[in-house]
mmCIF file of C-alpha atoms in Angstrom:
data_model
loop_
_atom_site.group_PDB
_atom_site.id
_atom_site.type_symbol
_atom_site.label_atom_id
_atom_site.label_comp_id
_atom_site.label_asym_id
_atom_site.label_seq_id
_atom_site.Cartn_x
_atom_site.Cartn_y
_atom_site.Cartn_z
ATOM 1 C CA UNK R 247 31.309 -11.224 12.615
ATOM 2 C CA UNK R 248 32.216 -9.573 15.902
ATOM 3 C CA UNK R 249 28.989 -9.893 17.883
ATOM 4 C CA UNK R 250 30.410 -8.010 20.877
ATOM 5 C CA UNK R 251 31.144 -4.950 18.749
ATOM 6 C CA UNK R 252 27.569 -4.898 17.459
ATOM 7 C CA UNK R 253 26.351 -5.199 21.059
ATOM 8 C CA UNK R 254 28.439 -2.140 21.941
ATOM 9 C CA UNK R 255 26.754 -0.162 19.175
ATOM 10 C CA UNK R 256 23.249 -0.575 20.620
ATOM 11 C CA UNK R 257 23.343 2.525 22.883
ATOM 12 C CA UNK R 258 24.326 4.652 19.893
ATOM 13 C CA UNK R 259 21.587 3.113 17.763
ATOM 14 C CA UNK R 260 19.076 3.958 20.500
ATOM 15 C CA UNK R 261 20.403 7.526 20.622
ATOM 16 C CA UNK R 262 20.162 7.907 16.820
ATOM 17 C CA UNK R 263 16.705 6.389 16.742
ATOM 18 C CA UNK R 264 15.393 8.707 19.444
ATOM 19 C CA UNK R 265 16.818 11.767 17.710
ATOM 20 C CA UNK R 266 15.059 10.752 14.499
ATOM 21 C CA UNK R 267 11.859 9.986 16.402
ATOM 22 C CA UNK R 268 11.842 13.486 17.896
ATOM 23 C CA UNK R 269 12.335 15.029 14.443
ATOM 24 C CA UNK R 270 10.222 13.031 11.972
ATOM 25 C CA UNK R 271 9.709 14.109 8.383
ATOM 26 C CA UNK R 272 7.049 12.730 6.012
ATOM 27 C CA UNK R 273 7.555 11.197 2.577
ATOM 28 C CA UNK R 274 9.430 13.366 0.080
ATOM 29 C CA UNK R 275 10.313 15.874 2.820
ATOM 30 C CA UNK R 276 13.154 14.034 4.619
ATOM 31 C CA UNK R 277 15.661 16.894 4.277
ATOM 32 C CA UNK R 278 16.961 17.035 7.860
ATOM 33 C CA UNK R 279 16.777 13.262 8.271
ATOM 34 C CA UNK R 280 18.940 12.821 5.179
ATOM 35 C CA UNK R 281 21.397 15.445 6.416
ATOM 36 C CA UNK R 282 21.639 13.687 9.792
ATOM 37 C CA UNK R 283 22.343 10.328 8.135
ATOM 38 C CA UNK R 284 24.886 11.817 5.719
ATOM 39 C CA UNK R 285 26.752 13.501 8.584
ATOM 40 C CA UNK R 286 26.945 10.219 10.499
ATOM 41 C CA UNK R 287 28.187 8.287 7.474
ATOM 42 C CA UNK R 288 30.821 10.923 6.753
ATOM 43 C CA UNK R 289 31.923 10.842 10.386
ATOM 44 C CA UNK R 290 32.528 7.103 9.876
ATOM 45 C CA UNK R 291 34.705 7.937 6.860
ATOM 46 C CA UNK R 292 32.167 6.483 4.430
ATOM 47 C CA UNK R 293 31.679 7.930 0.944
ATOM 48 C CA UNK R 294 28.174 9.404 0.537
ATOM 49 C CA UNK R 295 26.307 9.549 -2.772
ATOM 50 C CA UNK R 296 23.167 11.700 -2.750
ATOM 51 C CA UNK R 297 20.116 11.045 -4.882
ATOM 52 C CA UNK R 298 19.111 13.701 -7.416
ATOM 53 C CA UNK R 299 15.440 12.672 -7.280
ATOM 54 C CA UNK R 300 14.820 13.229 -3.573
ATOM 55 C CA UNK R 301 16.501 12.974 -0.197
ATOM 56 C CA UNK R 302 17.799 9.443 -0.578
ATOM 57 C CA UNK R 303 21.475 8.676 -0.176
ATOM 58 C CA UNK R 304 23.872 5.764 -0.323
ATOM 59 C CA UNK R 305 26.977 5.150 1.747
ATOM 60 C CA UNK R 306 29.639 3.139 -0.057
ATOM 61 C CA UNK R 307 32.485 1.072 1.385
ATOM 62 C CA UNK R 308 34.840 -0.658 -1.043
ATOM 63 C CA UNK R 309 36.967 -3.386 0.415
ATOM 64 C CA UNK R 310 40.663 -3.857 -0.081
ATOM 65 C CA UNK R 311 39.982 -6.937 -2.201
ATOM 66 C CA UNK R 312 37.573 -7.443 -5.120
ATOM 67 C CA UNK R 313 34.437 -9.448 -4.572
ATOM 68 C CA UNK R 314 30.662 -9.292 -4.536
ATOM 69 C CA UNK R 315 28.546 -6.186 -4.000
ATOM 70 C CA UNK R 316 25.840 -6.221 -1.317
ATOM 71 C CA UNK R 317 23.146 -3.574 -0.831
ATOM 72 C CA UNK R 318 21.578 -3.016 2.610
ATOM 73 C CA UNK R 319 18.460 -0.818 2.609
ATOM 74 C CA UNK R 320 16.507 1.205 5.186
ATOM 75 C CA UNK R 321 13.577 3.609 4.725
ATOM 76 C CA UNK R 322 13.558 7.012 6.447
ATOM 77 C CA UNK R 323 10.111 8.640 6.126
ATOM 78 C CA UNK R 324 7.478 9.238 8.797
ATOM 79 C CA UNK R 325 3.679 9.579 8.662
ATOM 80 C CA UNK R 326 1.073 12.330 8.977
ATOM 81 C CA UNK R 327 -0.063 11.199 12.444
ATOM 82 C CA UNK R 328 -0.213 13.180 15.681
ATOM 83 C CA UNK R 329 1.782 11.245 18.269
ATOM 84 C CA UNK R 330 0.035 10.255 21.508
ATOM 85 C CA UNK R 331 2.660 7.882 22.926
ATOM 86 C CA UNK R 332 3.638 10.145 25.810
ATOM 87 C CA UNK R 333 7.268 9.020 25.546
ATOM 88 C CA UNK R 334 10.091 11.370 26.506
ATOM 89 C CA UNK R 335 11.384 11.174 22.918
ATOM 90 C CA UNK R 336 7.975 11.851 21.305
ATOM 91 C CA UNK R 337 7.733 13.799 18.063
ATOM 92 C CA UNK R 338 8.429 17.518 18.248
ATOM 93 C CA UNK R 339 6.974 18.083 14.777
ATOM 94 C CA UNK R 340 3.199 18.629 15.100
ATOM 95 C CA UNK R 341 1.110 16.173 13.122
ATOM 96 C CA UNK R 342 4.117 14.065 12.041
ATOM 97 C CA UNK R 343 5.209 10.824 13.681
ATOM 98 C CA UNK R 344 7.453 7.822 13.136
ATOM 99 C CA UNK R 345 4.579 5.374 13.557
ATOM 100 C CA UNK R 346 6.012 2.514 11.511
ATOM 101 C CA UNK R 347 9.550 2.011 12.807
ATOM 102 C CA UNK R 348 11.485 3.674 9.990
ATOM 103 C CA UNK R 349 13.497 5.613 12.580
ATOM 104 C CA UNK R 350 14.649 2.245 13.906
ATOM 105 C CA UNK R 351 15.387 0.962 10.406
ATOM 106 C CA UNK R 352 17.611 3.968 9.777
ATOM 107 C CA UNK R 353 19.396 3.529 13.117
ATOM 108 C CA UNK R 354 20.028 -0.172 12.470
ATOM 109 C CA UNK R 355 21.552 0.525 9.078
ATOM 110 C CA UNK R 356 23.720 3.263 10.576
ATOM 111 C CA UNK R 357 24.837 0.679 13.116
ATOM 112 C CA UNK R 358 25.823 -1.729 10.343
ATOM 113 C CA UNK R 359 27.648 1.077 8.546
ATOM 114 C CA UNK R 360 29.552 1.998 11.720
ATOM 115 C CA UNK R 361 30.495 -1.655 12.213
ATOM 116 C CA UNK R 362 31.900 -2.058 8.695
ATOM 117 C CA UNK R 363 33.615 1.329 8.643
ATOM 118 C CA UNK R 364 36.126 -0.066 11.140
ATOM 119 C CA UNK R 365 36.651 -3.231 9.072
ATOM 120 C CA UNK R 366 37.082 -2.005 5.528
ATOM 121 C CA UNK R 367 40.721 -3.122 5.300
ATOM 122 C CA UNK R 368 39.732 -6.746 5.568
ATOM 123 C CA UNK R 369 36.574 -6.389 3.479
ATOM 124 C CA UNK R 370 36.226 -8.404 0.294
ATOM 125 C CA UNK R 371 33.884 -6.702 -2.166
ATOM 126 C CA UNK R 372 31.647 -3.648 -1.824
ATOM 127 C CA UNK R 373 28.887 -2.617 0.570
ATOM 128 C CA UNK R 374 26.205 -0.053 -0.218
ATOM 129 C CA UNK R 375 24.132 1.345 2.640
ATOM 130 C CA UNK R 376 20.973 2.585 0.954
ATOM 131 C CA UNK R 377 18.862 5.087 2.915
ATOM 132 C CA UNK R 378 15.612 5.462 0.986
ATOM 133 C CA UNK R 379 12.988 8.198 1.248
ATOM 134 C CA UNK R 380 9.238 7.942 0.674
ATOM 135 C CA UNK R 381 8.330 4.329 1.308
ATOM 136 C CA UNK R 382 4.914 5.236 2.709
ATOM 137 C CA UNK R 383 3.464 6.996 -0.349
ATOM 138 C CA UNK R 384 3.242 5.784 -3.944
ATOM 139 C CA UNK R 385 5.072 5.895 -6.277
ATOM 140 C CA UNK R 386 7.665 5.526 -3.493
ATOM 141 C CA UNK R 387 11.348 6.260 -3.359
ATOM 142 C CA UNK R 388 12.703 2.902 -4.469
ATOM 143 C CA UNK R 389 12.038 3.302 -8.191
ATOM 144 C CA UNK R 390 13.925 6.591 -8.446
ATOM 145 C CA UNK R 391 16.948 5.233 -6.598
ATOM 146 C CA UNK R 392 17.002 2.130 -8.781
ATOM 147 C CA UNK R 393 16.810 4.358 -11.870
ATOM 148 C CA UNK R 394 19.858 6.233 -10.583
ATOM 149 C CA UNK R 395 21.840 2.989 -10.475
ATOM 150 C CA UNK R 396 22.016 1.983 -6.803
ATOM 151 C CA UNK R 397 21.679 -1.675 -7.800
ATOM 152 C CA UNK R 398 24.092 -1.635 -10.742
ATOM 153 C CA UNK R 399 26.575 -4.463 -10.434
ATOM 154 C CA UNK R 400 25.075 -5.600 -7.121
ATOM 155 C CA UNK R 401 24.711 -9.275 -6.283
ATOM 156 C CA UNK R 402 22.157 -9.154 -3.450
ATOM 157 C CA UNK R 403 19.941 -6.779 -1.488
ATOM 158 C CA UNK R 404 18.617 -7.137 2.074
ATOM 159 C CA UNK R 405 16.069 -5.143 4.035
ATOM 160 C CA UNK R 406 14.449 -5.352 7.461
ATOM 161 C CA UNK R 407 11.200 -4.226 9.047
ATOM 162 C CA UNK R 408 10.719 -3.908 12.791
ATOM 163 C CA UNK R 409 7.377 -5.585 13.452
ATOM 164 C CA UNK R 410 5.384 -5.293 16.686
ATOM 165 C CA UNK R 411 2.945 -8.122 15.802
ATOM 166 C CA UNK R 412 5.958 -10.399 16.412
ATOM 167 C CA UNK R 413 7.410 -10.479 19.933
ATOM 168 C CA UNK R 414 10.931 -9.229 20.430
ATOM 169 C CA UNK R 415 13.251 -12.217 20.180
ATOM 170 C CA UNK R 416 11.651 -13.471 16.954
ATOM 171 C CA UNK R 417 12.731 -12.909 13.355
ATOM 172 C CA UNK R 418 10.952 -14.217 10.298
ATOM 173 C CA UNK R 419 10.577 -14.217 6.564
ATOM 174 C CA UNK R 420 9.311 -16.487 3.793
ATOM 175 C CA UNK R 421 10.535 -17.799 0.450
ATOM 176 C CA UNK R 422 8.762 -16.378 -2.576
ATOM 177 C CA UNK R 423 5.765 -14.072 -2.050
ATOM 178 C CA UNK R 424 5.851 -12.390 1.367
ATOM 179 C CA UNK R 425 3.931 -9.100 1.014
ATOM 180 C CA UNK R 426 1.079 -8.186 -1.304
ATOM 181 C CA UNK R 427 0.788 -5.656 -4.062
ATOM 182 C CA UNK R 428 -1.199 -2.532 -3.170
ATOM 183 C CA UNK R 429 -3.351 -0.960 -5.869
ATOM 184 C CA UNK R 430 -6.069 1.692 -5.550
ATOM 185 C CA UNK R 431 -9.166 2.442 -7.592
ATOM 186 C CA UNK R 432 -11.497 5.418 -7.872
ATOM 187 C CA UNK R 433 -14.835 4.894 -9.641
ATOM 188 C CA UNK R 434 -17.027 7.854 -10.549
ATOM 189 C CA UNK R 435 -20.625 6.976 -11.342
ATOM 190 C CA UNK R 436 -22.517 9.655 -13.278
ATOM 191 C CA UNK R 437 -26.295 9.576 -13.637
ATOM 192 C CA UNK R 438 -28.948 12.300 -13.884
ATOM 193 C CA UNK R 439 -29.884 14.249 -10.805
ATOM 194 C CA UNK R 440 -33.360 15.404 -9.881
ATOM 195 C CA UNK R 441 -36.158 15.604 -7.333
ATOM 196 C CA UNK R 442 -36.351 12.809 -4.767
ATOM 197 C CA UNK R 443 -40.129 12.698 -5.265
ATOM 198 C CA UNK R 444 -39.799 12.098 -9.020
ATOM 199 C CA UNK R 445 -37.163 9.382 -9.352
ATOM 200 C CA UNK R 446 -38.551 8.234 -12.704
ATOM 201 C CA UNK R 447 -37.129 11.384 -14.260
ATOM 202 C CA UNK R 448 -33.619 10.708 -12.943
ATOM 203 C CA UNK R 449 -30.751 8.244 -13.115
ATOM 204 C CA UNK R 450 -29.781 7.599 -9.502
ATOM 205 C CA UNK R 451 -25.991 7.359 -9.205
ATOM 206 C CA UNK R 452 -26.204 6.156 -5.598
ATOM 207 C CA UNK R 453 -28.402 3.186 -6.508
ATOM 208 C CA UNK R 454 -25.996 2.263 -9.301
ATOM 209 C CA UNK R 455 -23.032 2.659 -6.973
ATOM 210 C CA UNK R 456 -24.666 0.552 -4.261
ATOM 211 C CA UNK R 457 -25.270 -2.233 -6.764
ATOM 212 C CA UNK R 458 -21.676 -1.991 -7.944
ATOM 213 C CA UNK R 459 -20.305 -2.217 -4.391
ATOM 214 C CA UNK R 460 -22.224 -5.471 -3.936
ATOM 215 C CA UNK R 461 -21.084 -6.879 -7.261
ATOM 216 C CA UNK R 462 -17.433 -5.980 -6.684
ATOM 217 C CA UNK R 463 -17.458 -8.318 -3.686
ATOM 218 C CA UNK R 464 -17.933 -11.262 -6.048
ATOM 219 C CA UNK R 465 -14.642 -10.685 -7.874
ATOM 220 C CA UNK R 466 -12.427 -12.374 -5.280
ATOM 221 C CA UNK R 467 -14.975 -15.105 -4.529
ATOM 222 C CA UNK R 468 -15.894 -15.901 -8.144
ATOM 223 C CA UNK R 469 -13.229 -14.551 -10.520
ATOM 224 C CA UNK R 470 -10.014 -15.324 -8.636
ATOM 225 C CA UNK R 471 -8.445 -18.763 -8.213
ATOM 226 C CA UNK R 472 -9.306 -19.707 -4.604
ATOM 227 C CA UNK R 473 -5.726 -20.900 -4.129
ATOM 228 C CA UNK R 474 -4.449 -17.373 -4.843
ATOM 229 C CA UNK R 475 -4.990 -15.025 -1.866
ATOM 230 C CA UNK R 476 -6.449 -11.627 -2.748
ATOM 231 C CA UNK R 477 -8.354 -8.785 -1.124
ATOM 232 C CA UNK R 478 -10.716 -6.214 -2.632
ATOM 233 C CA UNK R 479 -11.948 -3.662 -0.103
ATOM 234 C CA UNK R 480 -14.221 -0.674 -0.588
ATOM 235 C CA UNK R 481 -12.987 2.199 1.540
ATOM 236 C CA UNK R 482 -15.428 5.007 0.737
ATOM 237 C CA UNK R 483 -18.688 5.675 -1.063
ATOM 238 C CA UNK R 484 -19.617 9.331 -1.391
ATOM 239 C CA UNK R 485 -22.594 10.870 -3.109
ATOM 240 C CA UNK R 486 -25.505 13.212 -2.653
ATOM 241 C CA UNK R 487 -26.094 16.585 -1.047
ATOM 242 C CA UNK R 488 -29.545 16.357 0.570
ATOM 243 C CA UNK R 489 -32.151 13.796 1.614
ATOM 244 C CA UNK R 490 -34.648 14.778 -1.089
ATOM 245 C CA UNK R 491 -32.289 15.100 -4.070
ATOM 246 C CA UNK R 492 -31.364 12.264 -6.400
ATOM 247 C CA UNK R 493 -27.567 12.422 -6.676
ATOM 248 C CA UNK R 494 -26.128 12.894 -10.125
ATOM 249 C CA UNK R 495 -22.667 11.683 -9.088
ATOM 250 C CA UNK R 496 -21.308 9.126 -6.673
ATOM 251 C CA UNK R 497 -17.715 8.058 -6.063
ATOM 252 C CA UNK R 498 -16.445 4.666 -4.848
ATOM 253 C CA UNK R 499 -12.836 4.151 -3.733
ATOM 254 C CA UNK R 500 -11.041 1.021 -2.671
ATOM 255 C CA UNK R 501 -7.881 -1.060 -2.540
ATOM 256 C CA UNK R 502 -6.774 -4.346 -4.092
ATOM 257 C CA UNK R 503 -4.125 -6.695 -2.703
ATOM 258 C CA UNK R 504 -2.629 -9.766 -4.388
ATOM 259 C CA UNK R 505 0.543 -11.853 -4.395
ATOM 260 C CA UNK R 506 1.082 -12.465 -8.100
ATOM 261 C CA UNK R 507 0.865 -10.295 -11.193
ATOM 262 C CA UNK R 508 -1.651 -12.489 -13.029
ATOM 263 C CA UNK R 509 -4.186 -12.195 -10.198
ATOM 264 C CA UNK R 510 -3.442 -8.510 -9.777
ATOM 265 C CA UNK R 511 -4.199 -7.640 -13.396
ATOM 266 C CA UNK R 512 -7.181 -10.004 -13.578
ATOM 267 C CA UNK R 513 -8.827 -8.151 -10.693
ATOM 268 C CA UNK R 514 -8.205 -4.796 -12.352
ATOM 269 C CA UNK R 515 -9.768 -6.041 -15.580
ATOM 270 C CA UNK R 516 -12.863 -7.348 -13.778
ATOM 271 C CA UNK R 517 -13.317 -4.072 -11.841
ATOM 272 C CA UNK R 518 -13.235 -2.071 -15.057
ATOM 273 C CA UNK R 519 -15.620 -4.476 -16.844
ATOM 274 C CA UNK R 520 -18.021 -4.666 -13.930
ATOM 275 C CA UNK R 521 -18.121 -0.924 -13.342
ATOM 276 C CA UNK R 522 -19.074 -0.255 -16.963
ATOM 277 C CA UNK R 523 -21.671 -3.040 -17.075
ATOM 278 C CA UNK R 524 -23.406 -2.322 -13.758
ATOM 279 C CA UNK R 525 -23.565 1.411 -14.425
ATOM 280 C CA UNK R 526 -25.063 0.757 -17.861
ATOM 281 C CA UNK R 527 -27.808 -1.428 -16.366
ATOM 282 C CA UNK R 528 -28.987 1.584 -14.354
ATOM 283 C CA UNK R 529 -28.594 4.013 -17.226
ATOM 284 C CA UNK R 530 -25.493 5.604 -15.734
ATOM 285 C CA UNK R 531 -21.862 5.832 -16.795
ATOM 286 C CA UNK R 532 -18.744 4.770 -14.912
ATOM 287 C CA UNK R 533 -15.242 6.213 -15.087
ATOM 288 C CA UNK R 534 -12.531 4.102 -13.457
ATOM 289 C CA UNK R 535 -9.217 5.623 -12.377
ATOM 290 C CA UNK R 536 -6.931 2.732 -11.410
ATOM 291 C CA UNK R 537 -3.580 3.314 -9.677
ATOM 292 C CA UNK R 538 -1.111 0.446 -9.856
ATOM 293 C CA UNK R 539 0.874 0.742 -6.628
ATOM 294 C CA UNK R 540 3.702 -1.385 -5.277
ATOM 295 C CA UNK R 541 4.048 -4.873 -6.797
ATOM 296 C CA UNK R 542 4.088 -8.039 -4.683
ATOM 297 C CA UNK R 543 7.268 -8.466 -2.641
ATOM 298 C CA UNK R 544 8.750 -11.790 -3.728
ATOM 299 C CA UNK R 545 11.838 -12.983 -1.871
ATOM 300 C CA UNK R 546 14.523 -14.897 -3.720
ATOM 301 C CA UNK R 547 14.334 -18.459 -2.447
ATOM 302 C CA UNK R 548 18.105 -18.917 -2.234
ATOM 303 C CA UNK R 549 18.463 -15.675 -0.264
ATOM 304 C CA UNK R 550 15.660 -16.737 2.061
ATOM 305 C CA UNK R 551 17.543 -19.988 2.681
ATOM 306 C CA UNK R 552 20.635 -17.902 3.454
ATOM 307 C CA UNK R 553 18.639 -15.967 6.061
ATOM 308 C CA UNK R 554 17.254 -19.170 7.556
ATOM 309 C CA UNK R 555 20.781 -20.627 7.698
ATOM 310 C CA UNK R 556 22.770 -17.706 9.097
ATOM 311 C CA UNK R 557 20.217 -16.121 11.454
ATOM 312 C CA UNK R 558 20.221 -18.853 14.153
ATOM 313 C CA UNK R 559 24.004 -18.830 14.420
ATOM 314 C CA UNK R 560 24.253 -15.033 14.370
ATOM 315 C CA UNK R 561 21.456 -14.365 16.858
ATOM 316 C CA UNK R 562 21.878 -17.309 19.199
ATOM 317 C CA UNK R 563 19.435 -19.462 21.120
ATOM 318 C CA UNK R 564 17.578 -16.520 22.654
ATOM 319 C CA UNK R 565 16.077 -15.533 19.271
ATOM 320 C CA UNK R 566 13.590 -17.693 17.385
ATOM 321 C CA UNK R 567 13.856 -17.856 13.598
ATOM 322 C CA UNK R 568 10.548 -18.612 11.859
ATOM 323 C CA UNK R 569 9.078 -19.004 8.398
ATOM 324 C CA UNK R 570 6.198 -16.532 8.233
ATOM 325 C CA UNK R 571 2.862 -16.648 6.490
ATOM 326 C CA UNK R 572 2.200 -14.100 3.754
ATOM 327 C CA UNK R 573 0.868 -10.723 4.881
ATOM 328 C CA UNK R 574 -1.322 -8.246 2.989
ATOM 329 C CA UNK R 575 0.540 -4.955 3.683
ATOM 330 C CA UNK R 576 2.799 -3.748 0.853
ATOM 331 C CA UNK R 577 6.385 -2.471 0.673
ATOM 332 C CA UNK R 578 8.337 -0.797 -2.106
ATOM 333 C CA UNK R 579 11.308 -3.025 -1.260
ATOM 334 C CA UNK R 580 9.438 -5.167 -3.789
ATOM 335 C CA UNK R 581 11.068 -3.158 -6.581
ATOM 336 C CA UNK R 582 14.580 -4.095 -5.430
ATOM 337 C CA UNK R 583 13.921 -7.844 -5.401
ATOM 338 C CA UNK R 584 12.374 -7.592 -8.855
ATOM 339 C CA UNK R 585 15.816 -6.460 -10.080
ATOM 340 C CA UNK R 586 18.310 -8.609 -8.143
ATOM 341 C CA UNK R 587 18.168 -11.503 -5.634
ATOM 342 C CA UNK R 588 17.324 -10.437 -2.109
ATOM 343 C CA UNK R 589 15.371 -11.056 1.050
ATOM 344 C CA UNK R 590 13.107 -8.916 3.226
ATOM 345 C CA UNK R 591 12.926 -9.900 6.889
ATOM 346 C CA UNK R 592 10.665 -8.992 9.814
ATOM 347 C CA UNK R 593 12.303 -8.372 13.177
ATOM 348 C CA UNK R 594 10.019 -8.912 16.163
ATOM 349 C CA UNK R 595 9.704 -5.705 18.193
ATOM 350 C CA UNK R 596 6.563 -6.151 20.287
ATOM 351 C CA UNK R 597 6.797 -6.224 24.091
ATOM 352 C CA UNK R 598 3.883 -5.628 26.455
ATOM 353 C CA UNK R 599 6.305 -4.899 29.317
ATOM 354 C CA UNK R 600 7.559 -1.853 27.387
ATOM 355 C CA UNK R 601 4.123 -0.817 26.080
ATOM 356 C CA UNK R 602 5.142 -1.860 22.571
ATOM 357 C CA UNK R 603 1.709 -3.280 21.843
ATOM 358 C CA UNK R 604 0.117 -0.844 19.408
ATOM 359 C CA UNK R 605 -0.157 -1.623 15.691
ATOM 360 C CA UNK R 606 1.864 0.124 13.058
ATOM 361 C CA UNK R 607 0.453 3.503 11.952
ATOM 362 C CA UNK R 608 -1.163 4.003 15.387
ATOM 363 C CA UNK R 609 -0.732 7.278 17.282
ATOM 364 C CA UNK R 610 0.689 5.385 20.288
ATOM 365 C CA UNK R 611 3.008 3.128 18.289
ATOM 366 C CA UNK R 612 6.407 2.291 19.741
ATOM 367 C CA UNK R 613 8.733 -0.716 19.637
ATOM 368 C CA UNK R 614 11.177 -2.488 21.909
ATOM 369 C CA UNK R 615 14.513 -0.892 21.065
ATOM 370 C CA UNK R 616 16.374 -4.115 21.930
ATOM 371 C CA UNK R 617 15.046 -5.388 18.595
ATOM 372 C CA UNK R 618 17.485 -3.049 16.840
ATOM 373 C CA UNK R 619 20.348 -5.192 18.104
ATOM 374 C CA UNK R 620 18.800 -8.226 16.405
ATOM 375 C CA UNK R 621 18.257 -6.252 13.206
ATOM 376 C CA UNK R 622 21.758 -4.816 12.967
ATOM 377 C CA UNK R 623 23.224 -8.245 13.728
ATOM 378 C CA UNK R 624 21.168 -9.761 10.921
ATOM 379 C CA UNK R 625 22.271 -7.128 8.413
ATOM 380 C CA UNK R 626 25.921 -7.819 9.198
ATOM 381 C CA UNK R 627 25.460 -11.594 9.173
ATOM 382 C CA UNK R 628 23.708 -11.554 5.798
ATOM 383 C CA UNK R 629 26.282 -9.235 4.251
ATOM 384 C CA UNK R 630 29.191 -11.293 5.615
ATOM 385 C CA UNK R 631 27.687 -14.508 4.329
ATOM 386 C CA UNK R 632 27.154 -13.168 0.812
ATOM 387 C CA UNK R 633 30.497 -11.373 0.548
ATOM 388 C CA UNK R 634 32.504 -14.316 1.821
ATOM 389 C CA UNK R 635 30.931 -17.236 -0.032
#
């Protein structure tokens, strides 16, 4: 790996990132973003394969010698957030913002593609630079790209996430489960509406819903193995139209997070059982609409060990390499590592001196752009290690 060449690419990565930040596009609408990426890849002389299911695309470099196939992935979509960062490269698209770092992910992967485009003659194997749409919204863009064959014949897949909770100069991951699944539920309680002064002639959906909210909190504490982390959170409860009317209908919505499939499905089963039983106690009925979102992201242990081995040498003494704790946010990179070995890595991007202190999905979110150098270096180091072993 030529570290000096990657260093020289940083100004271009910053330029690409800022262009994308000024022109964000939300999930499933990344038309101009995809066109920008495709034009850059083609300018590097890289073959571009476009997805038929959305705006995803894959750049392909085949080396002069046969060998392994490595997939490097970045997500491209932005969020429906009005930017309030005040930066000179702030979003020019009203109500849309890159508030999660995907513009940086795209720029880092373009940097890795530019690096390898000048080294294809000595390359052993094949590299696929996968630019994925729609990570932020289920069902996500990963499943469609996998269905189109982006992983066929591949030996490993790597992905990065710029992460402001970690300071710049830190990179981390974990073997096995790293990020949780993310499921959603919608429970409609139906009773019998009526006059607030004559409750005995009604079935109060709000009372039934309130009881259910309380009972749902016992699922994690009493139905889940305490050694298996899980979260069940109620996000909304909506019912009623006036202070003196017994509500006929009430809706509860929430999210469930877990790190293994057994726990994930056990929680779903208990929600469905509990909703029916609690509603029946109050003479009401419950309808549960359960959306299975992204599965847990489980890193391959051998690929995590590769990261932990190559990162210190590639990044040098100025960057700390850590084993992280699990985190509850979800990522559709999980689908890739369900298919082939791979590793997902967090690249520290927080820096109070550069006002990179706001959490992801915040209207003032930004990151330290120096972190992109660490990310691009990691992508190259991981790919080199896998291709050359």
